[in-house]
Structure formats: C-alpha cells, structure tokens
Short mmCIF file of C-alpha atoms in Angstrom, two decimals:
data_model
loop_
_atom_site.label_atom_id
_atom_site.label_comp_id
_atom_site.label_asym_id
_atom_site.label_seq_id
_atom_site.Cartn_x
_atom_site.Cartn_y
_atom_site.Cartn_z
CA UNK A 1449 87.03 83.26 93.19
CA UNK A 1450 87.48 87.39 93.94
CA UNK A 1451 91.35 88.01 94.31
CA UNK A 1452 93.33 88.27 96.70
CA UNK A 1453 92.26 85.74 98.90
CA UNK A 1454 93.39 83.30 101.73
CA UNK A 1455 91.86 80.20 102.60
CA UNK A 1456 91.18 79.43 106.28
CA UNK A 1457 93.79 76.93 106.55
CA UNK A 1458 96.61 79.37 105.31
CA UNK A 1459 95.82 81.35 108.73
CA UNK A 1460 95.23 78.42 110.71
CA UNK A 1461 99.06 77.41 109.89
CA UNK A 1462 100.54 80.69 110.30
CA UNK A 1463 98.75 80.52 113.99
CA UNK A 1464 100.30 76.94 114.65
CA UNK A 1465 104.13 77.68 113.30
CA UNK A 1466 104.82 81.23 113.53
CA UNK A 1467 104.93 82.91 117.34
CA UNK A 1468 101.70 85.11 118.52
CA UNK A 1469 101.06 88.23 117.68
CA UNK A 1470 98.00 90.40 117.90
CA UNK A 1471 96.73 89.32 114.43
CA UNK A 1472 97.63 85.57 114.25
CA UNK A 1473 96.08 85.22 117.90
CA UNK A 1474 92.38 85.69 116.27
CA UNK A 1475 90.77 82.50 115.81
CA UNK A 1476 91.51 81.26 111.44
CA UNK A 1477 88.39 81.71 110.54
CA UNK A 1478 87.81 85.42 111.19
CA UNK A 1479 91.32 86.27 109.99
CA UNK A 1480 90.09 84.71 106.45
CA UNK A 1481 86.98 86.45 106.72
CA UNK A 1482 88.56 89.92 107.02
CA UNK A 1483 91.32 88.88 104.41
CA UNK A 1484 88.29 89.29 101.83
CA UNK A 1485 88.24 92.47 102.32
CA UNK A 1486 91.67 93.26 101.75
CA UNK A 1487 93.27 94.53 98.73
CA UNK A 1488 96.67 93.63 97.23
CA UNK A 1489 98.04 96.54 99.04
CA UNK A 1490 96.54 95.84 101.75
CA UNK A 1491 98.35 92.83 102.04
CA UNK A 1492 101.10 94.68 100.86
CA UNK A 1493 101.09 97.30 104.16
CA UNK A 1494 100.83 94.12 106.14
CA UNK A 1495 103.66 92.12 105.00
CA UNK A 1496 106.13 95.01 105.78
CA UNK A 1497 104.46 96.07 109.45
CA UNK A 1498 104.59 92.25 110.69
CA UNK A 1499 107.08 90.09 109.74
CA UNK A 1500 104.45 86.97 110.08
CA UNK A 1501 103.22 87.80 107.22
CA UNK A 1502 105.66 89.00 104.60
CA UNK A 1503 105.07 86.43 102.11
CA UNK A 1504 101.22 87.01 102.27
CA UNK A 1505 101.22 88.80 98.64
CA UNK A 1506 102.72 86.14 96.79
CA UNK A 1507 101.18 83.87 99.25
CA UNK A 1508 97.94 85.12 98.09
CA UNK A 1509 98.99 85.08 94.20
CA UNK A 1510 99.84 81.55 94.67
CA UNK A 1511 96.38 80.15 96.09
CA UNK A 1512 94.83 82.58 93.55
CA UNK A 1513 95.72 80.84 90.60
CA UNK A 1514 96.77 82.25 87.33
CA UNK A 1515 94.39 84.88 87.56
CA UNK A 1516 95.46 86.30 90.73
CA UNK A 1517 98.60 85.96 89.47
CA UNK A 1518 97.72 87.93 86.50
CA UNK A 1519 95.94 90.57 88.71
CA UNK A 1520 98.86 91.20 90.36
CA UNK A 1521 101.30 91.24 87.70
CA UNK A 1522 99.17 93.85 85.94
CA UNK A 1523 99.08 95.99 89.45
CA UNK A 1524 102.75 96.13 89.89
CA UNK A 1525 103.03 97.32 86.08
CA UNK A 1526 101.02 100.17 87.11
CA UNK A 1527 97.64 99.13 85.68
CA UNK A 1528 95.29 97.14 83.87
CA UNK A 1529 96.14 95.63 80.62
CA UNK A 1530 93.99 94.58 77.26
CA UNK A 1531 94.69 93.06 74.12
CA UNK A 1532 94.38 95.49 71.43
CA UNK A 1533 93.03 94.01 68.25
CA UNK A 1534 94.33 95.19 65.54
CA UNK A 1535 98.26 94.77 66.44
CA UNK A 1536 97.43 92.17 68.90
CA UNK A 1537 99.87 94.10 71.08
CA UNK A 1538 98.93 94.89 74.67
CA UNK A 1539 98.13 98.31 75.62
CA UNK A 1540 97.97 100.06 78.64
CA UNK A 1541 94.55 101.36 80.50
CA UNK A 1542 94.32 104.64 82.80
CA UNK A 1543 96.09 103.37 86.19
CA UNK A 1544 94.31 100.97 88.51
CA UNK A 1545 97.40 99.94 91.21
CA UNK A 1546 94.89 98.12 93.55
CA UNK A 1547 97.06 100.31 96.05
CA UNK A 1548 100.42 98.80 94.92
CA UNK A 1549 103.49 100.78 94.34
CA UNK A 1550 104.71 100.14 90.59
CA UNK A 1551 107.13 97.80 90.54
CA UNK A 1552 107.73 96.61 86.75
CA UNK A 1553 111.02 94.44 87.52
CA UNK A 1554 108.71 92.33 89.85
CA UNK A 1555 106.21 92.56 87.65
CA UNK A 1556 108.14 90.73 85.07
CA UNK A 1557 108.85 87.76 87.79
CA UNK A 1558 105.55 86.91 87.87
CA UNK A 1559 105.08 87.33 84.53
CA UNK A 1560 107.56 84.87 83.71
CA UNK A 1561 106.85 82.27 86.20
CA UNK A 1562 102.84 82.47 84.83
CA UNK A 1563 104.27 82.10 81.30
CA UNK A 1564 105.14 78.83 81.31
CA UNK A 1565 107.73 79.02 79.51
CA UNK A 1566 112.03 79.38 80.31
CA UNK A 1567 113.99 81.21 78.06
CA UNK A 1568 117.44 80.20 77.86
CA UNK A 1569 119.09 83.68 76.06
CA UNK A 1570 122.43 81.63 75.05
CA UNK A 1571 120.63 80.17 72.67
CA UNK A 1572 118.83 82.39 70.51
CA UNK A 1573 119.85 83.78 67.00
CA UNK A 1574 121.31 87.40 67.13
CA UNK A 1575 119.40 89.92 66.02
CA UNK A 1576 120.98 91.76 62.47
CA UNK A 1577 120.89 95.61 62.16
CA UNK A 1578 119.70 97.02 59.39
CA UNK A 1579 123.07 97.74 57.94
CA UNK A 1580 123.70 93.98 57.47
CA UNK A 1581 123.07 92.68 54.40
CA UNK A 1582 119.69 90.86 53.44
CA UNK A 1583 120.78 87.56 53.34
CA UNK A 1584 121.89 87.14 56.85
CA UNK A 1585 119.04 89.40 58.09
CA UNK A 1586 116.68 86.18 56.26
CA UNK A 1587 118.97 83.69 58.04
CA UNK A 1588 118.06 85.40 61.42
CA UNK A 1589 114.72 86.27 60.88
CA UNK A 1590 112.33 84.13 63.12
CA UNK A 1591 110.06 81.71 60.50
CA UNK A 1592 106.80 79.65 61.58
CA UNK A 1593 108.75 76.20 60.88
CA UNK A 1594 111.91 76.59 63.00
CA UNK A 1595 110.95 76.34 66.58
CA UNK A 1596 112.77 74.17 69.24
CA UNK A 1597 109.77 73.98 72.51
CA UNK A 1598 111.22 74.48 75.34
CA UNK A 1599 111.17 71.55 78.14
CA UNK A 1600 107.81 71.70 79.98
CA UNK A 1601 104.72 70.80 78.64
CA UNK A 1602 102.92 73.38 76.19
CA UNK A 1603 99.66 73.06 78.24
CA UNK A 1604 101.54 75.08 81.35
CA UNK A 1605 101.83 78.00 78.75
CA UNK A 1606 99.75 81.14 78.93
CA UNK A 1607 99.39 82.87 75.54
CA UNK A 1608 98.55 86.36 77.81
CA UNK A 1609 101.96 86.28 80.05
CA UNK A 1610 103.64 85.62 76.72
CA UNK A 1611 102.32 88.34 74.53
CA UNK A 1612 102.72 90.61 77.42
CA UNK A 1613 106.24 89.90 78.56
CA UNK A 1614 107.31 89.75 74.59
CA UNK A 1615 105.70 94.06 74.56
CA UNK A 1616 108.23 94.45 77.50
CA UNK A 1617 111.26 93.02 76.02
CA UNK A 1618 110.50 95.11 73.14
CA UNK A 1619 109.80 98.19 75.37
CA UNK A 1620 112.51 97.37 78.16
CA UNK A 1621 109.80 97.42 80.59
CA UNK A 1622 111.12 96.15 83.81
CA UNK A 1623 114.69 95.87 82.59
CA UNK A 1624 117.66 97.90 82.03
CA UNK A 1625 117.29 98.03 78.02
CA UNK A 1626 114.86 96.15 75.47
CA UNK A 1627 115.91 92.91 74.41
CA UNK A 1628 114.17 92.05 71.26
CA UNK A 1629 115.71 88.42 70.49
CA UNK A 1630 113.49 87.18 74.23
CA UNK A 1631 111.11 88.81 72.55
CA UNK A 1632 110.54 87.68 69.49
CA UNK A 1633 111.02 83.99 71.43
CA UNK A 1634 108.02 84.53 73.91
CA UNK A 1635 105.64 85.36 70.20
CA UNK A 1636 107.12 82.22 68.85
CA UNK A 1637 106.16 80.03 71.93
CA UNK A 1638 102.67 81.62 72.23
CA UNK A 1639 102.35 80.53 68.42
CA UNK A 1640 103.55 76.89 68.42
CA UNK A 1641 102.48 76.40 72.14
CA UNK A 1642 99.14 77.62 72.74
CA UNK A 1643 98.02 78.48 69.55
CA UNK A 1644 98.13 81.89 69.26
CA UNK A 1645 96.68 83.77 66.09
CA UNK A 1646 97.94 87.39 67.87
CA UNK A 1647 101.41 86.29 68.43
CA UNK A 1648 101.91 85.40 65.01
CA UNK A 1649 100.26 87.99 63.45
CA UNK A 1650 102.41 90.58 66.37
CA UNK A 1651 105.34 88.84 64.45
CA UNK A 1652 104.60 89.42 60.69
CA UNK A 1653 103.90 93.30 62.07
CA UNK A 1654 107.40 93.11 63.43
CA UNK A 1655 109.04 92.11 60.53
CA UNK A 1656 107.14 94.52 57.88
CA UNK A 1657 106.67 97.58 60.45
CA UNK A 1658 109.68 99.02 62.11
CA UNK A 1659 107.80 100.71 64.40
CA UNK A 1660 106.39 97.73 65.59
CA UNK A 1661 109.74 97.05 67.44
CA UNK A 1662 110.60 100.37 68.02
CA UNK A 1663 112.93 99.63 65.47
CA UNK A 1664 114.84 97.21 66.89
CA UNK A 1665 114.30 94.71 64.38
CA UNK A 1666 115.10 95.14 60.58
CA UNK A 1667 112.46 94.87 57.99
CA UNK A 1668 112.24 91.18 56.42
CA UNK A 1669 109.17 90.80 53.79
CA UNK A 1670 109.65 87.17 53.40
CA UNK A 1671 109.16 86.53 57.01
CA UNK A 1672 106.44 89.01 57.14
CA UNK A 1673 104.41 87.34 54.45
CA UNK A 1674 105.09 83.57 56.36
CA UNK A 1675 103.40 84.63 59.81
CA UNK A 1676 100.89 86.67 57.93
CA UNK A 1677 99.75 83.69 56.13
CA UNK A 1678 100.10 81.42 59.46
CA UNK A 1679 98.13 83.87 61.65
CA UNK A 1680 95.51 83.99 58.11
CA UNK A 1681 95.05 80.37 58.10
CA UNK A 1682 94.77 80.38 62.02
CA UNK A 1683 91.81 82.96 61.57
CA UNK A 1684 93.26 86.41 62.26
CA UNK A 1685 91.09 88.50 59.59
CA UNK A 1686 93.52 91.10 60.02
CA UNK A 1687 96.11 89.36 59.04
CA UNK A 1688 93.81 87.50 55.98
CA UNK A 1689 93.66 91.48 54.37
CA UNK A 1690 97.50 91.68 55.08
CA UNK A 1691 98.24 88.65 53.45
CA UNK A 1692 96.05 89.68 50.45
CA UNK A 1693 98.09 92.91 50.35
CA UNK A 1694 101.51 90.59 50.23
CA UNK A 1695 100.02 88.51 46.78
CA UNK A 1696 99.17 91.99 45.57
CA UNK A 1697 102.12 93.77 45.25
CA UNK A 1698 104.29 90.31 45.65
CA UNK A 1699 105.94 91.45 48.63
CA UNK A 1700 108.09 88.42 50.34
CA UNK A 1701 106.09 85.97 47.69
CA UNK A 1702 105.44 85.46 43.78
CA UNK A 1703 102.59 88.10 42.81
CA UNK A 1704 99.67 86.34 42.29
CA UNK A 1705 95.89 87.83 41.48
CA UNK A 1706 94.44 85.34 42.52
CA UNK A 1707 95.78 84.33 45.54
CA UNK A 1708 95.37 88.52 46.72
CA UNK A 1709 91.67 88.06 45.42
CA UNK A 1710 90.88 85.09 47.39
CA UNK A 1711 92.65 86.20 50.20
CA UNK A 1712 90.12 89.86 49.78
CA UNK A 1713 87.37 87.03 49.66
CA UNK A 1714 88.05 85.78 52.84
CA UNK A 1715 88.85 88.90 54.79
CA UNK A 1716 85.63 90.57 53.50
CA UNK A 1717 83.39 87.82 54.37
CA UNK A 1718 85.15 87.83 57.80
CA UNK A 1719 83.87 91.51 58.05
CA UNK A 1720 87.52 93.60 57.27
CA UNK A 1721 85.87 96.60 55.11
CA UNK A 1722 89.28 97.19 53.48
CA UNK A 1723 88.84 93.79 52.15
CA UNK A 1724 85.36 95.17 50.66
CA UNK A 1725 87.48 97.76 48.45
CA UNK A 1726 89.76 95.62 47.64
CA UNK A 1727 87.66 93.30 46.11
CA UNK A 1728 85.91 95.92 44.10
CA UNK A 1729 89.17 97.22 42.57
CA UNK A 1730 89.93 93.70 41.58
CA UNK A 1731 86.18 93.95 39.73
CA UNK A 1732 86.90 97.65 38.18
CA UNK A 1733 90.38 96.41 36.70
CA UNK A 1734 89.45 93.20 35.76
CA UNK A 1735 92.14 91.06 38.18
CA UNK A 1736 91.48 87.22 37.98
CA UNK A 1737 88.05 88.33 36.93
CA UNK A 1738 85.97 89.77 34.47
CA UNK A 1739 86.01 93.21 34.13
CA UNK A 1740 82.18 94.46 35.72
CA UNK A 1741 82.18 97.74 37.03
CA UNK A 1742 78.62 97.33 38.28
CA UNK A 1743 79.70 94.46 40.57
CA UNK A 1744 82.88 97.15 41.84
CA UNK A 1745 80.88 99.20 42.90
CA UNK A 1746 78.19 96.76 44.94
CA UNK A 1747 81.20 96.29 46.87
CA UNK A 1748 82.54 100.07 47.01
CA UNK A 1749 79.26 100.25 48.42
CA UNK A 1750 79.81 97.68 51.52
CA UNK A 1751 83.29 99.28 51.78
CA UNK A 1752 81.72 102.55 51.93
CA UNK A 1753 78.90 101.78 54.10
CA UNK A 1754 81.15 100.58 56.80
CA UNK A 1755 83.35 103.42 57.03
CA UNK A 1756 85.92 103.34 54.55
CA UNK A 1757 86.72 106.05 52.19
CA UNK A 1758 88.34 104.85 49.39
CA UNK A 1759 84.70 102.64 49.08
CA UNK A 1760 83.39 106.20 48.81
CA UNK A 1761 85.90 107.39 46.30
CA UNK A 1762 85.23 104.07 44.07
CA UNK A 1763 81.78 104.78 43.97
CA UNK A 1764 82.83 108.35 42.61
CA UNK A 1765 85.20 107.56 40.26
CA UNK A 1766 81.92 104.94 38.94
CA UNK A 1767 79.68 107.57 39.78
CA UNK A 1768 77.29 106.96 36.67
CA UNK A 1769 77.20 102.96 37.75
CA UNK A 1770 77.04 103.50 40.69
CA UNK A 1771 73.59 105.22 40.41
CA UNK A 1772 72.24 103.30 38.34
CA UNK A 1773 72.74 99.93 39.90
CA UNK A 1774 73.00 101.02 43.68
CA UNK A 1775 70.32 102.10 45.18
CA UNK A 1776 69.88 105.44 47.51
CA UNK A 1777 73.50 105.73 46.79
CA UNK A 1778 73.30 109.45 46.65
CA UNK A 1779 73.65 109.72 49.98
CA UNK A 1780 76.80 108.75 50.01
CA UNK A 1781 77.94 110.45 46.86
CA UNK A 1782 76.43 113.65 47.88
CA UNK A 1783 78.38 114.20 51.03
#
C-alpha cells in the first residue's frame, strides 16, 4: 500500500462528526482519491490551515502501518535511513523530507511507539567511565545472558526502530544529550526479542571500539568477545572474523589456535576475504596445522584476489611458492 494514505471511510467520518467546510463537504470518495496524491507534507500544510484535519499526519501513519510509520519517522529525521553492514549501525542518506520540516524530537515518538518496546530508565545499570576500575566496568557491562524483557510480547518488536533509536541515544539525536545506558537497552531487546544478529554484533563494536559510542562507553574485551561470539553463532560473518581475531590474540577469552582457525574457517567460507589471509598465516606458521606454505599461499591467493592486500603481501613474502604452485599469479605479484 503507497504511503500516506486514507481510506474512504476516514473521510466519510470526518464529514459526519466534524462541521462543514469546503474540503469535508466533497463527497468521501473523491477526498480519498485526491489524498493519494498527497505527500506527508502535504498533509502536513493541511493539518495546520484547517483545523478538521490536524491529526491527518499521524492519522495517516496510523492506517499506514509500520511502514508508514517508518516513512515518516525517517522524514522528520531529515531523510532516508539504511542499515550499513559492516557496523550494523544506521547511516544517513542525502536528504529526502517528503516536504516535512525536520523534526528529530518527534521523530523519536514515533520511533518509540513502532519499537515495541518501553524503556523504564530507573532501572538500568549506570554506565562506568573509563577512570573506574575494571572490575566494576565488567559488572556494568551489558552480557548476552542478563536480560529482563520488558512486558509486551516480543512479536510487537521491530528490530529497525530499535537499532535506529539505540544510534540516537548514542548520538543525542532528538534529545538534549546522548544517553548511552537506553541505548545499549534498545541493542539488547533487538537481540533477545527479535533476533537480531546487527544489534549484537553493534554491541561487541561498542564495547571493543570507543568510537563506536562516541566514547561514551568504556572499553570491556570480555563483553566484546561474548556478543561477538553470539552475533557469530547467529550468522553475522563479520562478527565470525572478529571473533577469530578475539581466540587469536586471547582478547576477553583463553587464546586458543584452534578456536581462531575455525572461526577463519567459517568466516572465509562465508565470503569475509580477511578471513582468507588469516587462514593462510595460520598455514605459513604452522597454527593448529601443519606447516605448508604452498597451501598459505592458495589462500593468499583468494585473499588477494578479492581485494585484500596483505593476501598480496603473503604471496610476496612466498613469492618462490607462490609461482610455482599458483597459477598466472604474476599478475598479481607484478603490480
């Protein structure tokens, strides 16, 4: 169904209840023709001229469904939104206002209300500086297995409204100053109530990326490593390389080989070329496997192939393998 739009009976109603005007005297089914043609400013313009009609924008959001609702929401932030993959954070698009004024607190309203989900602020943990000592920042740190749902049922959730609304908290989008403990929340709920592979792997960013909170929240490795491995399990390849990274250099977990190697497995078969490197260094040093330089560089090859360079600098530093066991690799070296 396009958005915004009316059904007939919505302007059959107003012409029974509310008194005559020049609009609302047309006969219902011509007012809900024209209404298709009518953008959310539009409406807008017409809910300030004629007092009739000054609930027609959220009138219209509300017959539209969530993604009316959305559209709008995304209007009065002052443009489209996507998801953008790699942080799973949402990013903003060159401005497309649909003729709105930007209106971010508003904005937020609807976001909230199309979230699904009520956040009740006297109950969340307080967020520790960085000054504080590590093991109260751990006792504070948001971990996969500690989440209370909120009443409501998880299927009213929307993982989008959440993901998005979390960004503003972070950003203070909408609100006098960022509030990072709502927004760490709203990643939590999209995990345990919709499912959400981005939300948790938004959160292990968080907690091993300062600038992934605009450093708001401290670092916390152990907590990094636990969403990295729940958003890895869930399917988030990104996160699968991550996690591999964590086993590596034991970073919030034992160091294990093997467990980074199989992890490098997983991401590389999922397509991360990273992952491809990875796995050949593993093969060049001889980590949880034997030592074969020729199978290094078959995958310093992949790696290199799909863009990365340090595939391109294995096959160097193997250059006389390399040569000999993959072929029109000169191509590559040559450059």
């Amino acid at each position: 169904m396009p958005t915004p739009s009316l059904p007939t009976l919505y302007f059959d109603t107003k012409r029974r209840t509310e008194e005559k005007d020049a609009l609302n005297s047309l006969p219902a089914e011509i007012l809900s023709n024209v209404s298709l043609f009518l953008d959310w400013g539009d409406l807008a313009r017409l809910s300030v001229v004629q007092s009739t009609w000054k609930d027609v924008v959220p009138d219209a959001a509300n017959f539209g469904g969530r993604d009316a609702t959305w559209e709008l929401a995304m209007c009065l932030l002052g443009g489209d939104k996507s998801q953008e993959e790699e942080t799973c954070h949402v990013e903003a698009h060159p401005q497309n206002t649909r003729g709105l004024q930007k209106n971010e607190k508003l904005a937020i309203k609807y976001l909230t209300n199309l979230s699904g989900v009520l956040v009740d602020e006297t109950q969340l943990p307080q967020i520790a500086s960085s000054s504080e000592n590590e093991s109260e920042r751990e006792c504070n740190s948001i971990l996969p297995n500690n989440f209370r749902a909120p009443d409501g049922s998880a299927a009213a959730a929307d993982e989008e409204a959440l993901l998005l609304l979390a960004k503003c908290h972070l950003d203070g989008t909408g609100m006098s100053s960022p509030n990072p403990a709502v927004a760490l929340y709203y990643l939590q709920a999209a995990y345990h109530m919709t499912k959400s592979v981005k939300a948790a792997h938004t959160l292990a960013l968080i907690y091993e990326y300062p600038q992934h909170s605009n450093n708001l929240i401290p670092i916390d490795v152990y907590a990094a490593f636990e969403w990295f491995k729940a958003a890895a399990e869930g399917g988030c390849v990104p996160s699968m390389a991550e996690l591999a990274l964590c086993y590596e250099l034991g970073c919030g977990v034992a160091q294990s080989d093997d467990n980074a190697l199989d992890w490098y497995m997983k991401a590389a078969e999922a397509g991360c070329s990273s992952a491809h490197y990875s796995v050949g260094e593993h093969y060049e040093e001889g980590r949880s496997v034997r030592l074969d330089h020729e199978e290094a560089c078959i995958w310093y090859h992949r790696a290199a192939v799909m863009g990365e360079e340090d595939g391109v600098r294995g096959l160097k530093r193997l250059e006389d393998v390399a040569r000999r066991v993959v072929p029109d690799v000169g191509g590559i070296l040559n450059v």
